[in-house]
XYZ file of N, CA and C in Angstrom:
768
model
N 0.828 -1.196 0.000
C 0.000 0.000 0.000
C 0.869 1.256 0.000
N 0.429 2.238 -0.753
C 0.956 3.587 -0.602
C -0.043 4.345 0.267
N 0.442 4.947 1.334
C -0.395 5.509 2.394
C -0.217 7.025 2.440
N -1.301 7.756 2.136
C -1.255 9.212 2.045
C -2.176 9.844 3.074
N -1.679 10.873 3.759
C -2.494 11.603 4.718
C -2.852 12.966 4.149
N -3.314 13.877 4.998
C -3.870 15.125 4.513
C -2.914 16.298 4.557
N -3.498 17.501 4.510
C -2.711 18.718 4.394
C -2.050 19.126 5.709
N -2.265 18.359 6.767
C -1.507 18.598 7.989
C -0.023 18.369 7.777
N 0.300 17.562 6.775
C 1.680 17.375 6.361
C 2.479 16.475 7.280
N 3.755 16.391 6.983
C 4.643 15.537 7.750
C 4.548 14.083 7.325
N 5.184 13.240 8.106
C 5.219 11.806 7.840
C 4.485 11.086 8.964
N 3.348 10.499 8.646
C 2.508 9.816 9.634
C 2.536 8.328 9.308
N 3.001 7.520 10.249
C 3.338 6.137 9.930
C 2.511 5.088 10.663
N 1.653 5.468 11.611
C 1.037 4.422 12.432
C 0.030 3.583 11.655
N -0.661 4.148 10.679
C -1.571 3.321 9.878
C -0.775 2.321 9.038
N 0.314 2.783 8.450
C 1.176 1.872 7.697
C 1.747 0.777 8.587
N 2.105 1.135 9.820
C 2.633 0.132 10.745
C 1.592 -0.940 11.036
N 0.337 -0.518 11.184
C -0.734 -1.488 11.430
C -0.971 -2.365 10.209
N -0.909 -1.781 9.010
C -1.017 -2.601 7.799
C 0.111 -3.632 7.760
N 1.335 -3.175 8.053
C 2.485 -4.073 8.001
C 2.351 -5.210 9.002
N 1.757 -4.918 10.164
C 1.587 -5.961 11.179
C 0.629 -7.049 10.714
N -0.144 -6.746 9.670
C -1.083 -7.720 9.107
C -0.609 -8.272 7.765
N 0.666 -8.033 7.460
C 1.254 -8.638 6.279
C 1.165 -7.824 5.012
N 0.748 -6.561 5.104
C 0.698 -5.689 3.936
C 1.867 -4.706 3.997
N 2.812 -4.841 3.076
C 3.880 -3.846 3.002
C 3.249 -2.490 2.727
N 3.637 -1.473 3.468
C 2.983 -0.172 3.340
C 4.009 0.948 3.423
N 3.939 1.850 2.454
C 4.840 2.990 2.395
C 4.063 4.253 2.725
N 4.304 4.805 3.907
C 3.705 6.083 4.284
C 4.494 7.186 3.594
N 3.792 7.981 2.790
C 4.474 8.902 1.887
C 4.154 10.353 2.239
N 5.167 11.090 2.661
C 5.005 12.531 2.897
C 5.001 13.255 1.557
N 4.163 14.293 1.442
C 4.157 15.084 0.210
C 4.065 16.585 0.483
N 3.912 16.967 1.737
C 3.856 18.378 2.111
C 4.307 18.507 3.569
N 4.937 19.618 3.893
C 5.271 19.902 5.281
C 6.281 18.963 5.898
N 7.277 18.539 5.112
C 8.310 17.652 5.650
C 9.679 18.230 5.332
N 10.586 18.138 6.291
C 11.899 18.780 6.172
C 12.732 18.234 5.018
N 12.471 17.003 4.588
C 13.271 16.410 3.521
C 12.715 16.686 2.129
N 11.580 17.383 2.059
C 11.022 17.765 0.763
C 11.388 19.219 0.510
N 12.050 19.529 -0.598
C 12.482 20.912 -0.842
C 11.307 21.854 -1.063
N 11.561 23.138 -0.818
C 10.541 24.146 -1.059
C 9.792 24.521 0.198
N 8.864 25.488 0.091
C 8.096 25.946 1.253
C 7.298 24.817 1.891
N 7.205 24.831 3.211
C 6.533 23.751 3.929
C 5.032 23.736 3.698
N 4.444 24.870 3.316
C 2.988 24.935 3.207
C 2.493 24.809 1.770
N 3.353 24.322 0.863
C 2.918 24.034 -0.500
C 3.373 22.637 -0.884
N 2.677 22.069 -1.865
C 3.062 20.756 -2.382
C 4.147 20.975 -3.422
N 5.334 20.481 -3.149
C 6.491 20.732 -4.008
C 6.953 19.471 -4.732
N 6.065 18.506 -4.853
C 6.372 17.281 -5.584
C 5.305 17.092 -6.656
N 5.658 16.367 -7.702
C 4.739 16.147 -8.809
C 4.516 14.678 -9.093
N 3.996 14.401 -10.286
C 3.639 13.036 -10.653
C 4.812 12.074 -10.522
N 6.000 12.528 -10.897
C 7.165 11.643 -10.862
C 7.442 11.134 -9.452
N 7.159 11.948 -8.460
C 7.375 11.563 -7.064
C 6.490 10.378 -6.692
N 5.211 10.454 -7.067
C 4.283 9.374 -6.734
C 4.545 8.133 -7.592
N 4.949 8.334 -8.836
C 5.333 7.196 -9.674
C 6.528 6.466 -9.078
N 7.482 7.221 -8.563
C 8.667 6.616 -7.953
C 8.301 5.814 -6.711
N 7.335 6.310 -5.943
C 6.896 5.577 -4.750
C 6.324 4.217 -5.133
N 5.489 4.200 -6.174
C 4.941 2.926 -6.627
C 6.041 2.015 -7.147
N 6.980 2.577 -7.898
C 8.060 1.768 -8.442
C 8.924 1.185 -7.328
N 9.135 1.965 -6.270
C 9.910 1.494 -5.123
C 9.275 0.242 -4.521
N 7.953 0.274 -4.338
C 7.272 -0.899 -3.791
C 7.278 -2.054 -4.785
N 7.045 -1.758 -6.054
C 7.029 -2.817 -7.062
C 8.361 -3.549 -7.141
N 9.447 -2.823 -6.936
C 10.777 -3.415 -7.056
C 11.241 -4.115 -5.787
N 10.494 -3.957 -4.701
C 10.924 -4.566 -3.439
C 10.818 -6.090 -3.543
N 11.856 -6.822 -3.145
C 11.855 -8.280 -3.334
C 10.799 -9.020 -2.520
N 10.245 -8.395 -1.492
C 9.240 -9.069 -0.675
C 7.824 -8.557 -0.943
N 7.645 -7.862 -2.057
C 6.335 -7.326 -2.430
C 5.909 -7.917 -3.764
N 4.648 -8.309 -3.863
C 4.080 -8.726 -5.149
C 3.829 -7.458 -5.963
N 4.642 -7.239 -6.971
C 4.644 -5.975 -7.687
C 3.375 -5.644 -8.427
N 2.551 -6.649 -8.696
C 1.293 -6.392 -9.404
C 0.107 -6.327 -8.443
N 0.380 -6.221 -7.149
C -0.692 -6.194 -6.147
C -0.487 -5.013 -5.200
N -0.579 -3.835 -5.758
C -0.399 -2.616 -4.976
C -1.712 -1.855 -4.887
N -1.927 -1.216 -3.751
C -3.087 -0.361 -3.564
C -2.654 0.986 -3.030
N -3.611 1.903 -2.931
C -3.319 3.237 -2.395
C -4.476 3.670 -1.511
N -4.149 4.259 -0.370
C -5.151 4.778 0.560
C -4.825 6.235 0.858
N -5.865 7.053 0.953
C -5.661 8.459 1.270
C -6.757 8.996 2.161
N -6.365 9.811 3.120
C -7.299 10.515 4.001
C -7.305 11.983 3.623
N -8.496 12.592 3.573
C -8.633 14.022 3.314
C -8.029 14.362 1.949
N -7.129 15.350 1.875
C -6.529 15.690 0.582
C -5.799 14.496 -0.016
N -5.314 13.610 0.848
C -4.674 12.393 0.361
C -5.610 11.512 -0.433
N -6.925 11.591 -0.156
C -7.893 10.816 -0.932
C -7.964 11.326 -2.360
N -7.931 12.657 -2.530
C -7.875 13.212 -3.892
C -6.615 12.740 -4.606
N -5.471 12.804 -3.919
C -4.236 12.348 -4.544
C -4.313 10.872 -4.910
N -4.937 10.068 -4.044
C -5.085 8.642 -4.341
C -5.905 8.434 -5.609
N -7.012 9.186 -5.744
C -7.829 9.091 -6.956
C -7.040 9.534 -8.181
N -6.314 10.604 -8.033
C -5.529 11.125 -9.160
C -4.427 10.150 -9.562
N -3.753 9.585 -8.567
C -2.707 8.607 -8.848
C -3.272 7.423 -9.621
N -4.464 6.974 -9.225
C -5.057 5.779 -9.826
C -5.588 6.011 -11.230
N -5.765 7.273 -11.615
C -6.441 7.540 -12.890
C -5.649 8.395 -13.872
N -4.533 9.005 -13.428
C -3.927 10.007 -14.298
C -2.412 9.957 -14.435
N -1.716 9.122 -13.708
C -0.248 9.213 -13.772
C 0.404 7.926 -14.273
N -0.389 7.010 -14.802
C 0.187 5.850 -15.461
C 0.558 4.690 -14.566
N 0.077 4.676 -13.330
C 0.256 3.495 -12.482
C -1.084 2.768 -12.401
N -1.033 1.500 -12.061
C -2.248 0.687 -12.084
C -2.441 -0.041 -10.762
N -2.935 0.643 -9.740
C -3.174 -0.031 -8.458
C -4.290 -1.054 -8.572
N -4.259 -2.030 -7.684
C -5.312 -3.049 -7.654
C -6.544 -2.568 -6.917
N -6.394 -1.570 -6.036
C -7.534 -1.025 -5.308
C -7.174 0.349 -4.764
N -8.221 1.137 -4.474
C -8.061 2.480 -3.919
C -9.016 2.627 -2.742
N -8.543 3.274 -1.679
C -9.384 3.580 -0.516
C -9.279 5.072 -0.248
N -10.430 5.737 -0.172
C -10.471 7.158 0.146
C -11.267 7.384 1.416
N -10.760 8.231 2.283
C -11.432 8.534 3.549
C -11.705 10.037 3.606
N -12.982 10.398 3.522
C -13.391 11.802 3.699
C -12.524 12.764 2.897
N -12.417 12.503 1.610
C -11.591 13.363 0.775
C -12.341 13.918 -0.411
N -11.800 14.955 -1.037
C -12.442 15.581 -2.183
C -12.095 14.890 -3.491
N -12.893 15.171 -4.500
C -12.634 14.655 -5.839
C -11.557 15.465 -6.544
N -11.281 16.652 -6.032
C -10.292 17.514 -6.670
C -9.792 18.577 -5.718
N -9.155 19.582 -6.293
C -8.575 20.665 -5.503
C -8.906 22.002 -6.153
N -9.247 22.977 -5.327
C -9.438 24.330 -5.850
C -8.164 24.812 -6.532
N -7.027 24.429 -5.980
C -5.730 24.851 -6.505
C -5.178 23.792 -7.446
N -4.769 24.218 -8.606
C -4.248 23.295 -9.604
C -2.859 22.812 -9.215
N -2.651 21.502 -9.337
C -1.297 20.963 -9.233
C -0.639 21.264 -10.574
N 0.120 22.334 -10.631
C 0.401 23.026 -11.884
C 1.143 22.200 -12.920
N 2.128 21.439 -12.524
C 2.882 20.687 -13.520
C 3.476 19.442 -12.884
N 4.101 18.641 -13.717
C 4.603 17.347 -13.252
C 5.735 17.483 -12.249
N 6.351 18.650 -12.176
C 7.419 18.868 -11.207
C 6.899 19.340 -9.862
N 5.590 19.557 -9.760
C 5.007 19.900 -8.479
C 5.016 21.368 -8.125
N 5.074 22.237 -9.122
C 4.969 23.675 -8.833
C 3.496 24.010 -8.640
N 3.066 24.000 -7.392
C 1.650 24.112 -7.060
C 1.283 25.548 -6.721
N 0.100 25.946 -7.164
C -0.388 27.267 -6.802
C -0.545 27.368 -5.281
N -0.471 28.580 -4.761
C -0.616 28.798 -3.322
C -1.980 28.336 -2.835
N -1.994 27.720 -1.660
C -3.254 27.278 -1.072
C -3.932 28.389 -0.272
N -3.308 29.544 -0.194
C -3.884 30.616 0.606
C -5.179 31.151 0.001
N -5.398 30.918 -1.307
C -6.643 31.342 -1.940
C -7.855 30.596 -1.423
N -7.638 29.463 -0.735
C -8.746 28.697 -0.153
C -9.533 29.512 0.864
N -8.912 30.531 1.430
C -9.496 31.201 2.591
C -10.849 31.842 2.295
N -11.133 32.163 1.052
C -12.433 32.760 0.739
C -13.577 31.776 0.958
N -13.255 30.490 1.049
C -14.275 29.468 1.281
C -14.313 28.992 2.735
N -13.475 29.555 3.596
C -13.520 29.179 5.001
C -14.786 29.750 5.637
N -15.320 29.038 6.602
C -16.455 29.554 7.379
C -16.137 29.398 8.862
N -16.822 30.179 9.690
C -16.526 30.221 11.120
C -17.809 30.033 11.918
N -17.695 29.319 13.050
C -18.851 29.198 13.929
C -18.848 30.344 14.943
N -19.797 30.295 15.877
C -19.945 31.402 16.823
C -18.755 31.525 17.775
N -17.949 30.467 17.898
C -16.749 30.526 18.742
C -15.513 30.995 17.975
N -15.676 31.199 16.687
C -14.546 31.594 15.864
C -13.738 30.427 15.336
N -14.249 29.197 15.501
C -13.567 28.021 14.967
C -13.831 27.940 13.459
N -12.822 27.503 12.713
C -12.912 27.524 11.256
C -13.261 26.144 10.700
N -14.077 26.134 9.659
C -14.398 24.921 8.912
C -13.893 25.087 7.485
N -13.213 24.057 6.993
C -12.726 24.054 5.613
C -13.693 23.342 4.667
N -14.874 23.010 5.157
C -15.785 22.151 4.403
C -16.087 22.681 2.998
N -16.376 23.976 2.896
C -16.774 24.529 1.598
C -15.624 24.558 0.595
N -14.394 24.474 1.084
C -13.250 24.425 0.169
C -13.359 23.225 -0.760
N -13.926 22.133 -0.245
C -13.958 20.878 -1.000
C -15.314 20.559 -1.610
N -16.273 21.473 -1.529
C -17.556 21.228 -2.178
C -17.331 21.096 -3.678
N -17.823 20.027 -4.310
C -17.542 19.823 -5.738
C -17.856 21.026 -6.615
N -18.907 21.772 -6.286
C -19.256 22.939 -7.102
C -18.203 24.039 -7.040
N -17.368 24.026 -6.004
C -16.315 25.037 -5.872
C -14.999 24.611 -6.509
N -14.933 23.384 -6.983
C -13.697 22.859 -7.569
C -13.778 22.966 -9.090
N -12.847 23.651 -9.736
C -12.867 23.734 -11.200
C -12.826 22.342 -11.828
N -13.619 22.099 -12.869
C -13.664 20.763 -13.481
C -12.293 20.237 -13.880
N -11.422 21.130 -14.356
C -10.109 20.678 -14.808
C -9.209 20.252 -13.657
N -9.599 20.576 -12.428
C -8.801 20.199 -11.260
C -9.323 18.941 -10.573
N -10.331 18.311 -11.146
C -10.898 17.106 -10.540
C -10.203 15.859 -11.080
N -10.059 14.863 -10.207
C -9.512 13.584 -10.650
C -10.434 12.971 -11.694
N -9.849 12.332 -12.675
C -10.628 11.737 -13.763
C -11.115 10.350 -13.338
N -12.041 10.352 -12.366
C -12.488 9.084 -11.791
C -13.211 8.214 -12.805
N -13.699 8.819 -13.885
C -14.350 8.023 -14.923
C -13.377 7.059 -15.595
N -12.069 7.271 -15.395
C -11.052 6.380 -15.952
C -10.641 5.276 -14.984
N -11.243 5.247 -13.813
C -10.838 4.276 -12.793
C -11.027 2.845 -13.293
N -10.023 2.018 -13.045
C -10.073 0.630 -13.516
C -9.969 -0.380 -12.379
N -10.034 0.074 -11.144
C -9.914 -0.839 -10.010
C -10.968 -0.497 -8.971
N -11.255 -1.406 -8.050
C -12.262 -1.136 -7.012
C -11.871 0.040 -6.123
N -12.890 0.817 -5.755
C -12.716 1.982 -4.890
C -13.620 1.850 -3.673
N -13.035 1.919 -2.491
C -13.780 1.988 -1.233
C -13.710 3.426 -0.742
N -14.867 4.065 -0.585
C -14.910 5.468 -0.161
C -15.644 5.551 1.165
N -14.950 6.049 2.185
C -15.460 6.088 3.554
C -15.897 7.509 3.885
N -17.133 7.640 4.391
C -17.747 8.941 4.626
C -18.135 9.093 6.091
N -17.691 10.173 6.717
C -18.217 10.584 8.014
C -19.291 11.634 7.778
N -20.520 11.342 8.135
C -21.630 12.232 7.793
C -21.626 13.525 8.602
N -20.811 13.590 9.656
C -20.677 14.821 10.435
C -19.325 15.487 10.168
N -18.745 15.205 9.016
C -17.461 15.798 8.650
C -17.619 17.310 8.497
N -16.865 18.072 9.273
C -16.911 19.530 9.197
C -15.688 20.113 8.497
N -14.828 19.249 7.971
C -13.627 19.710 7.280
C -13.666 19.443 5.788
N -14.474 18.490 5.365
C -14.592 18.145 3.947
C -16.048 17.830 3.641
N -16.501 18.225 2.467
C -17.864 17.905 2.024
C -17.886 16.463 1.528
N -17.723 15.535 2.466
C -17.509 14.133 2.105
C -18.716 13.524 1.401
N -19.917 13.823 1.874
C -21.111 13.244 1.256
C -21.240 13.712 -0.181
N -21.099 15.010 -0.402
C -21.233 15.564 -1.751
C -20.161 15.011 -2.690
N -18.946 14.836 -2.185
C -17.886 14.269 -3.015
C -18.145 12.808 -3.339
N -18.639 12.058 -2.361
C -18.990 10.663 -2.629
C -20.074 10.578 -3.695
N -21.066 11.474 -3.605
C -22.139 11.487 -4.601
C -21.590 11.755 -5.999
N -20.676 12.713 -6.104
C -20.129 13.042 -7.428
C -19.274 11.910 -7.977
N -18.459 11.312 -7.128
C -17.643 10.179 -7.574
C -18.535 9.044 -8.055
N -19.568 8.740 -7.272
C -20.483 7.659 -7.638
C -21.175 7.953 -8.968
N -21.607 9.204 -9.165
C -22.285 9.566 -10.415
C -21.348 9.445 -11.611
N -20.124 9.921 -11.474
C -19.176 9.843 -12.584
C -18.878 8.391 -12.959
N -18.748 7.543 -11.961
C -18.498 6.131 -12.253
C -19.718 5.476 -12.888
N -20.904 5.837 -12.419
C -22.128 5.301 -13.015
C -22.253 5.729 -14.468
N -22.009 7.011 -14.739
C -22.101 7.520 -16.113
C -21.082 6.855 -17.030
N -19.957 6.427 -16.459
C -18.915 5.766 -17.245
C -19.122 4.261 -17.339
N -20.222 3.768 -16.755
C -20.481 2.335 -16.768
C -19.593 1.554 -15.825
N -19.121 2.201 -14.761
C -18.188 1.552 -13.842
C -18.677 1.593 -12.399
N -19.977 1.654 -12.226
C -20.530 1.746 -10.869
C -20.194 0.519 -10.036
N -19.919 -0.614 -10.690
C -19.584 -1.840 -9.954
C -18.264 -1.716 -9.195
N -17.461 -0.704 -9.533
C -16.177 -0.518 -8.863
C -16.293 0.242 -7.550
N -17.469 0.833 -7.278
C -17.614 1.777 -6.174
C -18.334 1.157 -4.984
N -17.722 1.291 -3.808
C -18.350 0.900 -2.548
C -18.255 2.075 -1.584
N -19.406 2.451 -1.013
C -19.423 3.551 -0.048
C -19.758 3.012 1.338
N -18.983 3.430 2.325
C -19.313 3.206 3.726
C -19.634 4.562 4.326
N -20.823 4.731 4.875
C -21.247 6.030 5.387
C -21.656 5.893 6.843
N -21.139 6.790 7.689
C -21.313 6.658 9.130
C -21.943 7.916 9.721
N -23.155 7.754 10.236
C -23.863 8.839 10.900
C -23.111 9.245 12.169
N -22.896 10.529 12.363
C -22.253 11.023 13.580
C -20.747 10.958 13.591
N -20.148 10.424 12.517
C -18.686 10.363 12.445
C -18.147 11.621 11.780
N -16.959 12.039 12.196
C -16.354 13.245 11.670
C -15.324 12.973 10.595
N -14.414 13.928 10.440
C -13.450 13.898 9.337
C -12.352 12.866 9.539
N -11.827 12.786 10.743
C -10.617 12.003 10.988
C -10.961 10.570 11.374
N -11.437 9.798 10.405
C -11.727 8.380 10.636
C -10.409 7.625 10.489
N -9.855 7.228 11.615
C -8.536 6.620 11.688
C -8.671 5.194 12.222
N -7.563 4.484 12.432
C -7.665 3.145 13.006
C -8.365 3.163 14.363
N -8.930 2.029 14.778
C -9.729 1.970 16.009
C -8.978 2.471 17.234
N -9.771 3.072 18.122
C -9.314 3.522 19.438
C -8.416 4.763 19.364
N -8.273 5.330 18.173
C -7.633 6.636 18.074
C -8.608 7.677 18.607
N -8.244 8.459 19.609
C -9.199 9.428 20.171
C -9.571 10.496 19.152
N -10.833 10.877 19.169
C -11.308 11.900 18.240
C -11.421 13.246 18.940
N -10.973 14.289 18.269
C -11.183 15.664 18.722
C -12.110 16.336 17.720
N -13.218 16.850 18.203
C -14.163 17.524 17.309
C -13.558 18.808 16.730
N -12.633 19.401 17.456
C -11.903 20.577 16.990
C -10.515 20.551 17.606
N -9.540 21.112 16.907
C -8.184 21.161 17.449
C -7.415 22.301 16.803
N -6.235 22.567 17.355
C -5.394 23.636 16.826
C -4.817 23.235 15.476
N -4.865 24.153 14.542
C -4.295 23.953 13.212
C -3.350 25.119 12.949
N -2.123 24.815 12.628
C -1.154 25.867 12.341
C -1.185 26.187 10.860
N -1.530 27.387 10.541
C -1.556 27.813 9.145
C -1.235 29.294 9.078
N -0.888 29.753 7.924
C -0.617 31.167 7.745
C -1.923 31.909 7.481
N -2.088 33.115 7.999
C -1.092 33.911 8.740
C -1.144 33.711 10.247
N -2.026 32.829 10.748
C -2.140 32.673 12.194
C -2.602 31.259 12.518
N -2.485 30.899 13.791
C -2.998 29.617 14.244
C -4.508 29.701 14.399
N -5.182 28.592 14.088
C -6.637 28.552 14.125
C -7.108 27.304 14.845
N -8.281 27.376 15.449
C -8.963 26.170 15.914
C -9.816 25.671 14.752
N -9.553 24.458 14.328
C -10.202 23.888 13.151
C -11.244 22.862 13.568
N -12.383 22.880 12.898
C -13.464 21.930 13.158
C -13.284 20.679 12.301
N -13.341 19.522 12.965
C -13.256 18.240 12.273
C -14.593 17.500 12.285
N -15.396 17.741 13.320
C -16.664 17.037 13.446
C -16.498 15.691 14.123
N -17.622 15.026 14.303
C -17.633 13.717 14.935
C -18.066 13.775 16.380
N -19.033 12.933 16.736
C -19.469 12.773 18.121
C -18.833 11.500 18.664
N -18.454 11.513 19.927
C -17.532 10.505 20.448
C -17.966 9.071 20.187
N -19.178 8.702 20.610
C -19.587 7.298 20.489
C -19.737 6.857 19.035
N -20.498 7.576 18.197
C -20.624 7.118 16.808
C -19.314 7.196 16.034
N -18.471 8.157 16.368
C -17.183 8.236 15.672
C -16.303 7.034 16.026
N -16.287 6.679 17.302
C -15.502 5.516 17.721
C -16.010 4.244 17.057
N -17.332 4.098 16.990
C -17.910 2.917 16.338
C -17.565 2.896 14.857
N -17.583 4.071 14.224
C -17.250 4.156 12.801
C -15.806 3.738 12.555
N -14.896 4.180 13.420
C -13.493 3.809 13.240
C -13.309 2.300 13.337
N -13.990 1.690 14.269
C -13.847 0.242 14.442
C -14.385 -0.505 13.228
N -15.575 -0.113 12.759
C -16.166 -0.802 11.612
C -15.393 -0.516 10.329
N -15.024 0.745 10.109
C -14.325 1.104 8.878
C -12.975 0.397 8.778
N -12.290 0.240 9.902
C -11.002 -0.457 9.886
C -11.183 -1.917 9.500
N -12.171 -2.554 10.085
C -12.449 -3.951 9.738
C -12.763 -4.086 8.258
N -13.595 -3.179 7.742
C -13.993 -3.244 6.336
C -12.823 -2.895 5.407
N -11.956 -2.008 5.855
C -10.765 -1.669 5.076
C -9.856 -2.877 4.918
N -9.597 -3.571 6.016
C -8.738 -4.756 5.954
C -9.362 -5.849 5.095
N -10.672 -6.022 5.185
C -11.357 -7.005 4.341
C -11.227 -6.642 2.865
N -11.366 -5.358 2.558
C -11.247 -4.871 1.179
C -9.839 -5.130 0.646
N -8.837 -4.835 1.447
C -7.457 -5.075 1.033
C -7.181 -6.562 0.870
N -7.693 -7.354 1.788
C -7.504 -8.805 1.700
C -8.084 -9.350 0.400
N -9.269 -8.870 0.069
C -9.972 -9.361 -1.127
C -9.252 -8.962 -2.412
N -8.759 -7.735 -2.471
C -8.241 -7.226 -3.741
C -6.721 -7.281 -3.865
N -6.017 -7.447 -2.758
C -4.566 -7.542 -2.829
C -4.049 -8.953 -2.601
N -4.798 -9.748 -1.853
C -4.343 -11.116 -1.589
C -5.310 -12.163 -2.118
N -6.510 -11.740 -2.518
C -7.523 -12.695 -2.955
C -7.216 -13.317 -4.308
């Protein structure tokens, strides 16, 4: 598995470690906000070649079945997972997206990763009565230029899309609807499976990971309290069920 997280950046490895403990080689891949990636920390400074190299690295590993690779992404990582599977010439056996958009307001400008500034997203931010910020409208499909959307109609492998219905950071339901419609229109609806969880928020992670409905987010020009959503009991139940279903999906399509 190639394992992608969101715009919080850095290198997050615990999901990959859990996959590895179950016999799935997993490469947790940083693409923003990491000291070893050149360029500003708050922009994506890698392009298609970077993600192609990650797949090639796993394919060439002597203990990996090179024709049985998948990709999982949370939040913005879900968009990248869709894009990787449909637009950069790699052929994963399966894709898993967790509360992510179909595209990006900001164009990934070229194959070298010269990405437009993400600061333009701020016009779509909204605030509650406490001054906490929600990024939900940034990812509403109607706000994403068509040319910046992943070409999901080209998808050739099964897709598991996990939705938290109380997601306050991504318009997960609306994105799932658009992905499902595009696949249906392309005659590929059989590839799509949706798991939808009432009361679950944005950060659907492995079981027993504590959920914060809001937390500090460091961004320019100031630090903000960001809304993620999720109520404790239903979110915890969603994480437990989604993890079980994720492992079953991987077992079926990578080892089946």
